[in-house]
Amino acid sequence: MPPPASVQLFCTCLVNELFPQVGVAAVEILESLGIRVGFPRDQTCCGQPLYNSGFWEEARRVARHNLDLLSRTQGPIIVPSGSCADMMVHQCPELFQGDEKWRSVAEEVAGRCHELSQFLVDVLHWSPATAASARQPGRRRKVAYHPSCHLLRGLGVKTQPLDLLKAVVGVELAAVDRSEECCGFGGMFSVKQPSISGAMLDQKCTALENSGADTLVSCDMGCLLHLQGGLRRRGSKIQVCHLAQLLNGDTGSGKQP
Amino acid sequence: MTTARDTILNRVKAALTTARFPEVRDVKVPPFALEHATATECVERFLSELSLLGVTVHQESTGAEVCTRVESLIHGQRVLSWQPASLPYDLLHVLMGQEVMTPGATKEEKATAAIGLTGVDAAIAETGSLCLLSSGAHARSASLLPAVHVAVVREDQIVATMGMFFERFAPRIRESSCLNIVTGPSRTADIELTLTLGVHGPGKLIVVLGPAE
Amino acid sequence: MSYAQYRSLPFAQRVETALVDDHLHVAIERATSKLRSGRGAAFANLEHAEAVRDAARAAKLRALARLDENLLRFEESLHQNGVQVHWALDAEQCKKIVLDIARRHQVKSVVKGKSMVTEEIHLNDALIAEGIEVLETDLGEYIVQLAQDRPSHIIMPIIHMTREDVGELFQKKLSIPYTSEPKELCAVAREKLRRNFVRADMGISGGNFGVVETGTICLVSNEGNIRMCTTLPRVHVAILGIEKLVPTLADLDPFIKVLARSGTGQKITVYTSLIQGPRKSKDEDGPDEVHVVLIDNGRTSTLMGETAEMLACIRCGACLNACPVYQQIGGHAYGDIYPGPMGSVLTPTLRGLAPWQELPQASSLCGACRDVCPVRIDIPRMLLHLRERSHLDKRSNPLWVRLAMKAFAALATRPRLFEGAARAAALWLRLQSKDGFVTRGLGQVRRWTRHRDLPVPASQTFKKWWQEHREGRR
């Protein structure tokens, strides 16, 4: 099956505000594959923080805004975030259970949503061997990959990010103790249960430091926000970036564009 | 007056009108490899499971050798046994020369027996389990109270899988007051997950495996 | 601090206390990591593992879907087996029933197998108040009883105690010379409990499964204590939650295959007992009477609506071992007999959501529990439903959260305002920052910065970048 001619980007509110370079990297990667990227500008947030806190009426309102927007588009919807993608694929239709009209809109949109790495591997069968990063053969990295919970268990995306990482020249994967365990971010959990979140963070940072990695990569900026914050607090030199940035050959300091 | 029974049943009925059970895949479990095994393969599997469990096994080729073995295991100690006449091979005669507790003995007295001796109603290859049905001739405490349990198994009593055992023995299970499926010696790991054998049930399980009768 | 003192603290304080308890962490880490790897290895060698799990799930849900009919059929089967059946709405009724049976038989001493439902209703206290001696016979529970503590894990009751703790306890309470060797400690317990088994008047157990078709009470154990309790005393009382039913004898097979594997990493427990009824007239041993008490105690509430699936739980404990939150706060912090993920659903649904609403909040919704559950219960889904039910209560969402959520929702449906507010927040964060990060936040931001740094928002949003670099390029 030929790759789609165009896709829509749902950049996520976290990427928009805090890590726009992730969105940029995603756009550049897709465009380098000859795909036209559309971006409905009025998108806001998938509503997950509201949903997870039990504010479901409010979550529906926000979801309807974005679903309405997306339902006026066609083609695959790319989401560079495991948790937002899982929300749109699984929780959104569940939210509208009992509302036939919106449930079917949610399902239609859900059917088109793909987390970025899932899209690159499963749909585009892309190998980053030709990506920008491969043009920096001298750059060696020991990369710890953090599989975010919603990506791994919600969406069942386990091997795709690893396949992409393994194909990047100069990347060696670090073995991280208890790598599939939650980092403790959990969205609002990080500030509603800060002590437990902090304890889980501590354990995860220790494991990351012990792995000998110099770079931490994930497909979720939520997790990375939390992990980067923890690593920095401990004085760690581990560089943190989204998978899209690594693939696009731009890891920078993981911060401003 | 509404009884607790009626109230509970009414509550259940009412709850079921709103109960949401997510998708259930009514799946048929494919046959297990062991279901097609030969008798020899079943015996092999039975033996390897027993070995994993730390069960001592004596495989004897004749009934006479089974009897000799049991005699040497008893070694003059006090025995709490299934009714000797119900035991396989010629164990009845072996027990005549031994100190065997009578059915009329008290619980306290029975608790002093050093060896428990039983046959089995069936054995399961899949797990290395012994199936013991309670009955007039088959006391439960013989496989429970003593520190050592000697179980005599005939090769033809070995069933391949647990599922097959339940299927074949359902009528007999229903007729008995109690079925005990014994898999290995008594154990606990409650203290720091350190394995210790022989907490309340027998700490030593010995299987004497003999030929079909 | 005693368990009673700890238990009386509010949830947040119980959590804080547990988080700094290194002794607890070492103990939990040691135990749960063994249990996790045990489970993994055990399932790796189970043929058709996924189909077996599906079969177990289907059997449980089948039984629950017609629970009213099945309860009646189970009762009928039990009656045919000569078992006396009682029904208890709640803890009080159950205790009364057990006491009545005890009085009728002039019971002076009871031996008990490990049973979560009896802990749930605090049965021992009621018996002791009546002057009846009650002895827990499962080693872990026996130790808990001696220490006047409570179990912190449904399968490994003393996961929070080291061998030294047990050694000291035995020395103090049993007046024996100090030893921390598990083998020696077990031998002491065996001797002590043996005398009680033999002279007890009544044995009490729970029930792992109740088979509808045959009236079978299925009990699993490793130590042999449950066999002792259900064989030696002249009366046996089995207490079963109404959700324990499975349709047929054949249905026991998948459960027997997954229960021990999930809980301890064993292929099967040492003893699997299928009790059909009291001793037959010719039987040499066995109880003269068997009673089954079917108890509700909040299960019918759990059965309503979205939490019905929780009744499929077979009490294996796998979710506890997988839960990163349980790892950090331990079992006692959950405040009731069922800890961890399963407890976070069950305690609110059995006891009432309002007093227990903090439990569903104490989860990052990582889903590890759902992954390891042998019957695939979707715990995160139910936690979310419980959160929805209590979301306006300040114990679930303090004022600042409620305000933030309302504001967020109002803004997230108005893209320009959303952008504007986010930029304003960005400015405010930049004012608190140094080198691009906020390390000591003001107000609610402190909740974040207490444990981690926070990068300030980018100077240009993605939308701005898009506007400048892509819009009009179409």
Coordinates of C-alpha atoms in Angstrom, one line a residue, chain C:
Chain C
M1 CA 4.2 3.3 65.9
S2 CA 1.6 0.5 66.3
Y3 CA -0.6 -0.6 63.5
A4 CA -3.6 1.0 65.3
Q5 CA -1.9 4.3 65.6
Y6 CA -0.7 4.2 62.0
R7 CA -4.1 3.2 60.8
S8 CA -5.7 6.2 62.5
L9 CA -3.6 8.7 60.5
P10 CA -5.2 10.3 57.5
F11 CA -4.3 8.7 54.2
A12 CA -1.8 11.4 53.1
Q13 CA 0.1 11.0 56.4
R14 CA 0.2 7.2 56.1
V15 CA 1.7 7.7 52.7
E16 CA 4.3 10.2 53.9
T17 CA 5.3 7.9 56.8
A18 CA 5.6 4.9 54.5
L19 CA 7.7 6.8 51.9
V20 CA 10.5 7.4 54.4
D21 CA 10.4 3.9 55.8
D22 CA 13.6 2.3 54.3
H23 CA 13.1 -1.0 56.2
L24 CA 9.7 -1.3 54.5
H25 CA 11.1 -0.6 51.1
V26 CA 13.9 -3.2 51.4
A27 CA 11.4 -5.8 52.5
I28 CA 8.9 -5.1 49.8
E29 CA 11.5 -4.8 47.1
R30 CA 13.0 -8.2 48.1
A31 CA 9.7 -9.9 48.1
T32 CA 7.9 -8.4 45.2
S33 CA 10.8 -8.7 42.8
K34 CA 11.0 -12.4 43.6
L35 CA 7.3 -12.8 43.1
R36 CA 7.3 -10.8 39.8
S37 CA 10.1 -12.9 38.3
G38 CA 8.4 -16.1 39.6
R39 CA 5.2 -15.1 37.9
G40 CA 7.0 -14.4 34.7
A41 CA 8.8 -17.7 34.6
A42 CA 5.7 -19.7 35.6
F43 CA 3.6 -18.2 32.8
A44 CA 6.4 -18.6 30.3
N45 CA 6.0 -22.4 30.9
L46 CA 2.3 -22.5 30.7
E47 CA 1.1 -24.0 27.5
H48 CA -1.7 -21.9 25.9
A49 CA -1.3 -19.3 28.6
E50 CA -3.4 -16.6 27.0
A51 CA -6.2 -19.0 26.2
V52 CA -6.2 -20.3 29.7
R53 CA -6.4 -16.8 31.1
D54 CA -9.3 -16.0 28.7
A55 CA -11.0 -19.2 29.8
A56 CA -10.7 -18.3 33.5
R57 CA -12.0 -14.8 32.8
A58 CA -14.9 -16.1 30.8
A59 CA -15.9 -18.6 33.5
K60 CA -15.9 -16.0 36.2
L61 CA -17.9 -13.5 34.2
R62 CA -20.3 -16.2 33.1
A63 CA -21.0 -17.0 36.7
L64 CA -21.4 -13.3 37.6
A65 CA -23.7 -12.5 34.7
R66 CA -26.3 -14.8 36.2
L67 CA -25.2 -14.5 39.8
D68 CA -28.7 -14.7 41.3
E69 CA -29.6 -18.0 39.5
N70 CA -26.1 -19.3 40.3
L71 CA -26.3 -18.6 44.0
L72 CA -29.6 -20.5 44.2
R73 CA -28.2 -23.4 42.3
F74 CA -25.0 -23.4 44.4
E75 CA -27.2 -23.5 47.5
E76 CA -29.2 -26.4 46.1
S77 CA -26.0 -28.3 45.3
L78 CA -24.6 -27.6 48.8
H79 CA -27.8 -28.9 50.3
Q80 CA -27.7 -32.0 48.3
N81 CA -24.2 -32.6 49.7
G82 CA -25.5 -32.2 53.3
V83 CA -23.9 -28.8 53.7
Q84 CA -25.8 -26.2 55.8
V85 CA -26.1 -22.9 54.0
H86 CA -26.4 -19.5 55.6
W87 CA -26.7 -16.0 54.1
A88 CA -25.2 -12.9 55.6
L89 CA -25.9 -9.4 54.4
D90 CA -23.0 -7.9 56.1
A91 CA -20.2 -8.4 58.7
E92 CA -22.5 -8.2 61.7
Q93 CA -24.8 -10.9 60.3
C94 CA -21.9 -13.1 59.4
K95 CA -20.3 -12.8 62.8
K96 CA -23.6 -13.6 64.4
I97 CA -24.1 -16.7 62.3
V98 CA -20.6 -18.0 63.1
L99 CA -21.1 -17.3 66.8
D100 CA -24.5 -19.1 66.7
I101 CA -22.9 -22.2 65.2
A102 CA -20.1 -22.0 67.7
R103 CA -22.5 -21.7 70.6
R104 CA -24.6 -24.6 69.4
H105 CA -21.6 -26.8 69.4
Q106 CA -20.1 -25.4 72.6
V107 CA -17.0 -24.4 70.7
K108 CA -14.2 -23.3 72.9
S109 CA -11.4 -23.1 70.4
V110 CA -11.2 -22.3 66.7
V111 CA -8.4 -22.9 64.2
K112 CA -8.5 -20.6 61.1
G113 CA -7.1 -20.9 57.7
K114 CA -6.0 -17.7 55.9
S115 CA -9.1 -16.0 54.6
M116 CA -9.3 -12.4 53.4
V117 CA -13.0 -12.2 53.8
T118 CA -12.7 -13.1 57.5
E119 CA -10.2 -10.2 57.9
E120 CA -12.6 -8.0 56.0
I121 CA -15.3 -8.6 58.7
H122 CA -12.9 -8.8 61.7
L123 CA -14.3 -12.2 62.6
N124 CA -11.6 -13.0 65.1
D125 CA -12.5 -10.0 67.3
A126 CA -16.1 -11.2 67.6
L127 CA -15.1 -14.7 68.5
I128 CA -12.5 -13.6 71.1
A129 CA -15.1 -11.3 72.6
E130 CA -17.2 -14.3 73.2
G131 CA -14.4 -16.1 75.0
I132 CA -13.6 -18.4 72.1
E133 CA -9.9 -19.0 71.5
V134 CA -9.0 -18.3 67.8
L135 CA -5.8 -19.3 66.3
E136 CA -4.6 -18.2 62.9
T137 CA -2.8 -21.2 61.4
D138 CA -1.3 -19.8 58.2
L139 CA 2.3 -19.0 59.3
G140 CA 2.2 -15.4 58.1
E141 CA -1.2 -14.8 59.7
Y142 CA -0.1 -16.5 62.9
I143 CA 2.8 -14.1 63.0
V144 CA 0.5 -11.2 62.3
Q145 CA -1.8 -12.3 65.1
L146 CA 1.1 -12.7 67.6
A147 CA 2.3 -9.2 66.7
Q148 CA -1.1 -7.7 66.9
D149 CA -0.5 -6.4 63.4
R150 CA -2.4 -6.6 60.2
P151 CA -1.4 -8.3 56.9
S152 CA 0.1 -5.9 54.4
H153 CA -0.3 -8.1 51.3
I154 CA -3.0 -10.6 50.5
I155 CA -0.7 -13.5 49.7
M156 CA 2.4 -12.7 51.8
P157 CA 0.9 -11.3 55.0
I158 CA 4.3 -10.4 56.5
I159 CA 6.0 -9.0 53.5
H160 CA 6.8 -6.0 55.6
M161 CA 8.7 -8.0 58.3
T162 CA 12.3 -9.2 58.2
R163 CA 13.4 -12.5 59.6
E164 CA 14.9 -10.6 62.5
D165 CA 11.5 -9.1 63.2
V166 CA 10.0 -12.5 63.4
G167 CA 12.8 -13.8 65.5
E168 CA 12.4 -11.0 68.0
L169 CA 8.6 -11.5 68.1
F170 CA 8.9 -15.3 68.8
Q171 CA 11.4 -14.7 71.5
K172 CA 9.2 -12.1 73.2
K173 CA 5.8 -13.8 72.7
L174 CA 6.7 -17.5 72.8
S175 CA 9.5 -17.3 75.3
I176 CA 12.0 -19.2 73.1
P177 CA 15.7 -18.4 72.6
Y178 CA 16.2 -15.9 69.8
T179 CA 16.7 -17.3 66.3
S180 CA 16.1 -15.6 62.9
E181 CA 16.5 -18.8 60.9
P182 CA 13.3 -19.3 59.0
K183 CA 13.6 -23.1 59.3
E184 CA 13.8 -23.0 63.0
L185 CA 11.0 -20.4 63.3
C186 CA 8.8 -22.6 61.2
A187 CA 9.5 -25.6 63.3
V188 CA 8.4 -23.7 66.4
A189 CA 5.2 -22.6 64.7
R190 CA 4.5 -26.2 63.5
E191 CA 4.9 -27.6 67.1
K192 CA 2.7 -24.9 68.6
L193 CA 0.0 -25.1 66.1
R194 CA -0.2 -28.8 65.9
R195 CA -1.5 -29.1 69.4
N196 CA -4.2 -26.6 68.5
F197 CA -5.2 -28.4 65.4
V198 CA -5.8 -31.6 67.2
R199 CA -7.9 -30.2 70.0
A200 CA -9.8 -27.4 68.2
D201 CA -13.6 -27.7 68.1
M202 CA -14.2 -25.7 65.0
G203 CA -12.3 -24.9 61.8
I204 CA -13.0 -21.8 59.9
S205 CA -11.9 -21.2 56.3
G206 CA -12.7 -18.9 53.4
G207 CA -13.2 -20.4 50.0
N208 CA -11.2 -19.8 46.8
F209 CA -13.9 -21.0 44.5
G210 CA -17.5 -22.3 44.9
V211 CA -18.5 -24.7 42.1
V212 CA -22.2 -24.1 41.3
E213 CA -22.8 -27.4 39.6
T214 CA -21.4 -29.7 42.2
G215 CA -21.6 -27.6 45.5
T216 CA -17.8 -27.9 45.8
I217 CA -15.8 -25.6 48.0
C218 CA -12.3 -25.4 46.6
L219 CA -9.5 -24.3 48.9
V220 CA -5.8 -24.0 48.0
S221 CA -2.9 -23.8 50.3
N222 CA 0.8 -24.6 50.6
E223 CA 1.3 -25.3 54.3
G224 CA -1.4 -27.8 54.9
N225 CA -3.0 -25.7 57.6
I226 CA -6.3 -25.3 55.7
R227 CA -6.5 -29.1 55.4
M228 CA -5.9 -29.3 59.1
C229 CA -8.7 -26.8 59.8
T230 CA -11.1 -28.5 57.5
T231 CA -10.4 -32.1 58.5
L232 CA -9.7 -32.4 62.2
P233 CA -12.3 -30.3 64.1
R234 CA -15.8 -31.6 64.2
V235 CA -17.3 -28.5 62.6
H236 CA -16.1 -26.7 59.6
V237 CA -17.4 -23.2 58.6
A238 CA -16.5 -21.9 55.2
I239 CA -17.2 -18.2 54.5
L240 CA -17.5 -17.3 50.9
G241 CA -18.1 -13.9 49.3
I242 CA -21.0 -14.3 46.9
E243 CA -18.7 -13.5 44.0
K244 CA -16.6 -16.7 44.5
L245 CA -18.7 -18.9 42.2
V246 CA -17.6 -20.7 39.1
P247 CA -20.0 -22.7 37.0
T248 CA -18.5 -26.2 36.7
L249 CA -15.9 -28.6 38.0
A250 CA -14.2 -28.4 34.6
D251 CA -13.9 -24.6 35.1
L252 CA -11.6 -25.1 38.0
D253 CA -8.8 -26.3 35.7
P254 CA -7.9 -22.9 34.2
F255 CA -8.1 -21.3 37.7
I256 CA -5.9 -23.8 39.2
K257 CA -3.4 -23.2 36.4
V258 CA -3.3 -19.4 36.8
L259 CA -3.9 -18.8 40.5
A260 CA -0.6 -20.0 42.0
R261 CA 1.4 -18.9 39.0
S262 CA 0.1 -15.4 39.4
G263 CA 0.4 -15.3 43.2
T264 CA 3.7 -17.1 44.0
G265 CA 5.2 -18.3 40.7
Q266 CA 4.4 -21.9 41.5
K267 CA 2.7 -24.1 38.9
I268 CA 0.2 -25.2 41.5
T269 CA -0.1 -24.9 45.3
V270 CA 0.9 -27.9 47.3
Y271 CA -2.7 -28.7 48.4
T272 CA -5.8 -28.2 46.4
S273 CA -8.8 -29.4 48.4
L274 CA -12.2 -29.9 47.0
I275 CA -14.7 -30.2 49.8
Q276 CA -18.0 -31.8 48.9
G277 CA -19.5 -31.9 52.4
P278 CA -19.2 -33.4 55.9
R279 CA -17.8 -36.8 56.4
K280 CA -19.8 -39.6 55.1
S281 CA -21.0 -42.1 57.7
K282 CA -18.2 -44.5 56.8
D283 CA -15.4 -41.9 56.6
E284 CA -12.7 -42.3 59.1
D285 CA -12.2 -38.6 59.5
G286 CA -13.5 -35.3 58.5
P287 CA -15.9 -32.8 60.1
D288 CA -19.4 -33.9 61.2
E289 CA -20.9 -30.7 60.0
V290 CA -19.9 -28.3 57.2
H291 CA -21.5 -24.9 57.0
V292 CA -21.2 -22.4 54.2
V293 CA -21.9 -18.7 54.9
L294 CA -22.5 -16.7 51.7
I295 CA -21.7 -13.1 52.4
D296 CA -22.6 -9.9 50.6
N297 CA -20.9 -7.1 52.7
G298 CA -20.8 -4.7 49.7
R299 CA -20.4 -7.1 46.9
T300 CA -23.8 -6.3 45.5
S301 CA -22.8 -2.6 45.4
T302 CA -19.6 -3.6 43.6
L303 CA -21.7 -5.5 41.1
M304 CA -23.6 -2.4 40.1
G305 CA -22.5 -0.5 37.0
E306 CA -18.9 -0.1 36.0
T307 CA -17.2 -1.9 38.8
A308 CA -18.9 -5.3 38.3
E309 CA -15.8 -6.7 36.7
M310 CA -13.9 -6.3 40.0
L311 CA -15.8 -9.3 41.4
A312 CA -13.9 -11.5 39.0
C313 CA -10.8 -11.0 41.2
I314 CA -9.4 -14.3 42.5
R315 CA -7.2 -12.8 45.1
C316 CA -3.9 -13.8 43.6
G317 CA -2.0 -10.6 44.6
A318 CA -0.2 -10.3 41.2
C319 CA -1.4 -6.7 40.9
L320 CA 0.2 -5.8 44.2
N321 CA 3.6 -7.1 43.1
A322 CA 3.4 -5.2 39.8
C323 CA 2.2 -1.9 41.2
P324 CA 4.9 0.8 41.4
V325 CA 2.8 2.7 44.0
Y326 CA 2.4 -0.3 46.2
Q327 CA 6.2 -0.7 46.0
Q328 CA 6.6 2.8 47.5
I329 CA 3.9 3.0 50.1
G330 CA 3.4 -0.7 51.1
G331 CA 0.2 -2.4 52.1
H332 CA -0.8 -0.8 55.4
A333 CA -1.0 2.7 53.8
Y334 CA -4.1 1.6 52.0
G335 CA -5.8 1.4 55.3
D336 CA -7.8 -1.8 54.9
I337 CA -7.4 -5.5 54.2
Y338 CA -7.2 -5.2 50.5
P339 CA -4.2 -3.1 49.4
G340 CA -2.7 -2.2 46.0
P341 CA -4.6 -1.9 42.8
M342 CA -7.3 -4.4 43.7
G343 CA -7.8 -2.7 47.0
S344 CA -8.1 0.7 45.4
V345 CA -11.3 -0.5 43.7
L346 CA -12.6 -3.0 46.2
T347 CA -12.3 -1.0 49.4
P348 CA -14.3 2.0 48.0
T349 CA -16.9 -0.3 46.4
L350 CA -17.3 -2.6 49.4
R351 CA -17.1 0.0 52.1
G352 CA -18.3 3.1 50.4
L353 CA -16.5 5.6 48.1
A354 CA -16.7 8.8 50.3
P355 CA -14.5 7.6 53.1
W356 CA -12.1 5.8 50.8
Q357 CA -11.9 8.1 47.8
E358 CA -8.2 8.8 48.2
L359 CA -7.4 5.2 47.1
P360 CA -8.4 5.5 43.5
Q361 CA -6.5 8.8 43.4
A362 CA -3.2 7.1 44.4
S363 CA -2.4 5.7 41.0
S364 CA -0.5 6.8 38.0
L365 CA -2.8 4.6 35.9
C366 CA 0.2 2.8 34.5
G367 CA -1.8 -0.3 33.7
A368 CA 0.8 -2.8 35.1
C369 CA -1.9 -4.4 37.2
R370 CA -4.2 -5.0 34.2
D371 CA -1.3 -6.6 32.4
V372 CA -0.6 -9.2 35.1
C373 CA -4.1 -9.9 36.2
P374 CA -4.8 -13.5 35.4
V375 CA -8.4 -12.8 34.6
R376 CA -7.6 -9.5 32.8
I377 CA -9.5 -7.1 35.0
D378 CA -9.2 -3.6 33.8
I379 CA -8.5 -1.9 37.0
P380 CA -7.5 1.5 35.6
R381 CA -10.8 1.8 33.9
M382 CA -12.6 1.3 37.2
L383 CA -10.3 3.7 39.1
L384 CA -11.3 6.3 36.5
H385 CA -15.0 5.7 37.0
L386 CA -14.5 6.0 40.8
R387 CA -12.6 9.2 40.3
E388 CA -15.5 10.5 38.2
R389 CA -18.0 9.7 41.0
S390 CA -16.0 11.6 43.6
H391 CA -14.4 14.4 41.5
L392 CA -16.2 17.3 43.2
D393 CA -15.3 16.1 46.7
K394 CA -12.4 18.1 48.1
R395 CA -10.7 15.0 49.3
S396 CA -10.4 13.8 45.7
N397 CA -9.7 17.2 44.2
P398 CA -8.7 20.0 46.5
L399 CA -10.0 23.5 45.6
W400 CA -7.0 24.5 43.5
V401 CA -7.5 21.4 41.3
R402 CA -11.2 22.0 40.9
L403 CA -10.5 25.6 39.9
A404 CA -7.7 24.6 37.5
M405 CA -9.8 21.9 35.8
K406 CA -12.8 24.3 35.3
A407 CA -10.5 27.0 34.0
F408 CA -8.7 24.6 31.8
A409 CA -11.9 23.3 30.3
A410 CA -13.2 26.8 29.7
L411 CA -10.0 27.7 27.9
A412 CA -9.4 24.5 26.0
T413 CA -12.6 25.1 24.0
R414 CA -11.5 28.6 23.1
P415 CA -8.2 28.3 21.2
R416 CA -7.2 32.0 21.2
L417 CA -7.9 32.3 24.9
F418 CA -6.1 29.0 25.6
E419 CA -3.1 30.3 23.8
G420 CA -3.2 33.6 25.6
A421 CA -3.6 32.0 29.0
A422 CA -0.7 29.6 28.3
R423 CA 1.5 32.5 27.2
A424 CA 0.6 34.4 30.4
A425 CA 1.5 31.3 32.5
A426 CA 4.7 31.0 30.5
L427 CA 5.7 34.6 31.4
W428 CA 4.9 33.9 35.1
L429 CA 7.1 30.8 35.1
R430 CA 9.9 32.7 33.3
L431 CA 9.8 35.3 36.1
Q432 CA 10.5 32.5 38.6
S433 CA 13.2 30.9 36.6
K434 CA 16.9 30.7 36.4
D435 CA 18.9 29.4 33.4
G436 CA 15.6 28.3 31.8
F437 CA 14.3 26.3 34.7
V438 CA 12.2 26.9 37.7
T439 CA 13.7 25.2 40.7
R440 CA 11.7 26.8 43.4
G441 CA 8.2 27.4 42.3
L442 CA 5.6 29.8 43.7
G443 CA 2.2 28.7 44.9
Q444 CA 1.0 25.4 43.4
V445 CA 4.1 25.2 41.2
R446 CA 5.9 24.2 44.3
R447 CA 4.1 20.9 44.1
W448 CA 6.2 20.2 41.0
T449 CA 9.4 21.8 42.0
R450 CA 9.7 20.1 45.4
H451 CA 10.9 17.0 43.6
R452 CA 12.0 18.2 40.1
D453 CA 13.0 21.1 38.1
L454 CA 10.6 22.6 35.6
P455 CA 11.7 24.0 32.2
V456 CA 10.1 27.3 31.3
P457 CA 7.9 27.2 28.2
A458 CA 9.5 27.9 24.9
S459 CA 9.7 31.5 23.7
Q460 CA 7.8 30.5 20.6
T461 CA 5.0 28.0 20.6
F462 CA 4.7 25.3 17.9
K463 CA 1.7 27.1 16.6
K464 CA 3.7 30.3 16.2
W465 CA 6.4 28.3 14.4
W466 CA 3.8 26.8 12.1
Q467 CA 2.3 30.2 11.4
E468 CA 5.7 31.6 10.5
H469 CA 7.2 28.6 8.7
R470 CA 4.4 26.7 7.1
E471 CA 1.2 28.6 6.9
G472 CA 0.7 30.1 3.5
R473 CA 3.2 27.6 2.1
R474 CA 0.2 25.5 1.3

